[in-house]
Coordinates of C-alpha atoms in Angstrom, one line a residue:
M1 CA 165.6 -31.5 197.1
K2 CA 167.3 -28.2 196.8
S3 CA 167.1 -25.7 199.8
W4 CA 165.1 -23.2 197.7
M5 CA 162.3 -25.8 197.4
F6 CA 161.9 -26.0 201.1
M7 CA 162.0 -22.2 201.4
M8 CA 159.3 -22.0 198.6
T9 CA 157.2 -24.6 200.4
A10 CA 157.5 -22.8 203.7
G11 CA 156.5 -19.5 202.0
I12 CA 153.4 -21.1 200.4
V13 CA 152.4 -22.7 203.8
A14 CA 152.8 -19.3 205.5
L15 CA 150.8 -17.5 202.7
L16 CA 148.0 -20.1 203.0
G17 CA 148.0 -19.9 206.8
G18 CA 147.8 -16.1 206.6
L19 CA 144.9 -16.2 204.2
L20 CA 143.0 -18.7 206.4
A21 CA 143.6 -16.5 209.4
L22 CA 142.2 -13.5 207.5
F23 CA 138.9 -15.3 207.0
N24 CA 138.3 -15.3 210.8
P25 CA 140.4 -12.3 212.2
T26 CA 137.9 -11.5 215.0
G27 CA 137.6 -15.1 216.2
V28 CA 140.9 -15.2 218.0
G29 CA 139.8 -18.2 219.9
N30 CA 141.7 -21.4 220.3
T31 CA 141.2 -22.5 216.7
T32 CA 142.8 -19.5 215.1
V33 CA 145.7 -19.4 217.5
T34 CA 146.3 -23.1 217.1
L35 CA 146.1 -22.9 213.3
L36 CA 148.6 -20.0 213.3
G37 CA 150.9 -21.8 215.8
W38 CA 151.1 -25.0 213.8
T39 CA 151.5 -23.0 210.5
L40 CA 154.5 -21.3 212.1
I41 CA 155.9 -24.6 213.4
I42 CA 155.7 -26.1 209.9
V43 CA 157.4 -23.0 208.4
A44 CA 160.1 -23.3 211.0
V45 CA 160.7 -27.0 210.2
L46 CA 160.9 -26.3 206.5
Q47 CA 163.2 -23.4 207.1
G48 CA 165.3 -25.5 209.4
W49 CA 165.7 -28.1 206.6
A50 CA 166.5 -25.3 204.2
T51 CA 169.2 -24.1 206.7
Y52 CA 170.7 -27.6 206.8
R53 CA 170.7 -27.9 203.0
S54 CA 172.2 -24.5 202.4
T55 CA 175.7 -24.4 201.0
T56 CA 176.9 -21.0 202.1
S57 CA 177.1 -19.6 205.6
S58 CA 175.2 -16.5 204.6
A59 CA 172.3 -18.6 203.3
R60 CA 172.4 -20.6 206.6
L61 CA 172.2 -17.5 208.7
Q62 CA 169.3 -16.1 206.6
A63 CA 167.3 -19.3 206.7
G64 CA 168.2 -20.1 210.3
G65 CA 167.2 -16.7 211.6
I66 CA 163.8 -17.0 210.0
A67 CA 163.4 -20.6 211.3
V68 CA 164.3 -19.7 214.9
A69 CA 161.9 -16.7 214.9
A70 CA 159.0 -18.8 213.4
A71 CA 159.6 -21.7 215.8
F72 CA 159.6 -19.5 219.0
L73 CA 156.5 -17.6 217.8
G74 CA 154.7 -20.9 216.9
F75 CA 155.5 -22.6 220.2
S76 CA 154.5 -19.4 222.1
L77 CA 151.1 -19.5 220.4
L78 CA 150.6 -23.2 221.0
F79 CA 151.7 -23.5 224.6
G80 CA 150.5 -20.1 225.7
P81 CA 152.2 -17.3 227.5
F82 CA 155.1 -18.3 229.7
G83 CA 154.4 -16.4 232.9
S84 CA 152.2 -13.3 232.7
G85 CA 150.6 -12.0 229.5
S86 CA 153.1 -9.2 229.3
L87 CA 155.9 -11.7 228.9
L88 CA 154.1 -13.1 225.8
R89 CA 153.6 -9.6 224.5
W90 CA 157.3 -8.8 224.8
L91 CA 158.4 -12.2 223.4
L92 CA 156.0 -11.8 220.5
G93 CA 157.1 -8.3 219.8
L94 CA 160.8 -9.0 219.9
L95 CA 160.4 -12.1 217.8
L96 CA 158.5 -10.2 215.1
I97 CA 161.2 -7.6 215.1
A98 CA 163.8 -10.4 214.8
S99 CA 161.8 -12.0 212.0
G100 CA 161.8 -8.6 210.2
A101 CA 165.5 -8.2 210.7
A102 CA 166.2 -11.7 209.3
K103 CA 164.2 -10.9 206.2
I104 CA 166.0 -7.6 205.7
F105 CA 169.4 -9.3 206.2
A106 CA 168.4 -11.9 203.7
G107 CA 167.3 -9.3 201.2
R108 CA 170.7 -7.6 201.3
A109 CA 172.1 -10.5 199.3
M110 CA 169.6 -9.9 196.5
V111 CA 171.7 -7.2 194.8
G112 CA 170.4 -6.3 191.3
T113 CA 167.0 -8.0 191.5
D114 CA 163.6 -6.5 191.1
N115 CA 162.3 -8.2 194.2
R116 CA 164.9 -6.9 196.6
L117 CA 162.7 -4.0 197.7
L118 CA 159.7 -6.3 198.2
V119 CA 161.8 -8.5 200.6
F120 CA 162.9 -5.4 202.5
G121 CA 159.2 -4.4 202.6
T122 CA 158.2 -7.8 204.1
G123 CA 160.9 -7.3 206.7
A124 CA 159.7 -3.8 207.5
V125 CA 156.1 -5.1 207.9
S126 CA 157.3 -7.7 210.4
A127 CA 159.3 -5.1 212.3
V128 CA 156.3 -2.7 212.4
M129 CA 154.0 -5.5 213.6
G130 CA 156.6 -6.2 216.4
L131 CA 156.6 -2.5 217.4
I132 CA 152.8 -2.5 217.5
V133 CA 152.8 -5.4 219.9
L134 CA 155.6 -3.9 222.1
F135 CA 153.8 -0.6 222.4
G136 CA 150.5 -2.4 223.2
L137 CA 148.5 -0.7 220.5
N138 CA 145.1 -2.2 220.1
L139 CA 145.1 -4.3 217.0
N140 CA 143.2 -7.5 216.6
F141 CA 145.6 -10.4 217.4
G142 CA 144.3 -12.6 214.6
T143 CA 144.7 -9.8 212.1
L144 CA 148.3 -9.0 213.3
L145 CA 149.4 -12.6 213.0
A146 CA 147.6 -13.0 209.6
V147 CA 149.5 -10.0 208.3
E148 CA 152.8 -11.4 209.7
L149 CA 152.2 -14.7 208.0
L150 CA 151.4 -13.1 204.7
A151 CA 154.5 -10.9 204.9
S152 CA 156.7 -13.9 205.9
G153 CA 155.2 -16.1 203.2
L154 CA 155.8 -13.5 200.5
G155 CA 159.4 -12.9 201.7
L156 CA 160.1 -16.6 201.7
V157 CA 158.7 -17.1 198.2
L158 CA 160.7 -14.2 196.8
L159 CA 163.9 -15.5 198.5
A160 CA 163.3 -19.0 197.2
M161 CA 162.9 -17.6 193.6
Y162 CA 166.2 -15.7 194.0
R163 CA 168.0 -18.8 195.3
R164 CA 166.6 -20.9 192.4
A165 CA 167.7 -18.4 189.8
N166 CA 171.2 -18.3 191.4
A167 CA 171.6 -22.0 192.1

């Protein structure tokens, strides 16, 4: 399989996970957090495979950055906060910002495509979500993670389409 296929699959998994999380945004119980955590782990594994299969160092950095951010966020959700809750808030905020930066970095390579601004937008959404977490603004945790998964999923699908067209 080509690396774009894994990226496309990761994007679709993230979109589905985000949609499922939107169905129950107020029930931020164990089920929602576990579902989101596992969705992020699956996205990270697929992105890791895409990183391994990539042929250029730029593509590896892009896919690898998204994979690392998704893996840390997924494990943080599954295994709970390490230390106090403020540590999880900082970790989550910084990882969302890193995820946004990775998407913006990946979008830079999409010169001359219509979807470039959309990929930049998905990166901006992730970065804004990270700032919301860091500043401690009161936003429903399930809604925040659902929006992040939807933004990440859309970004991954658009990047996969670009890679497929340029493969």
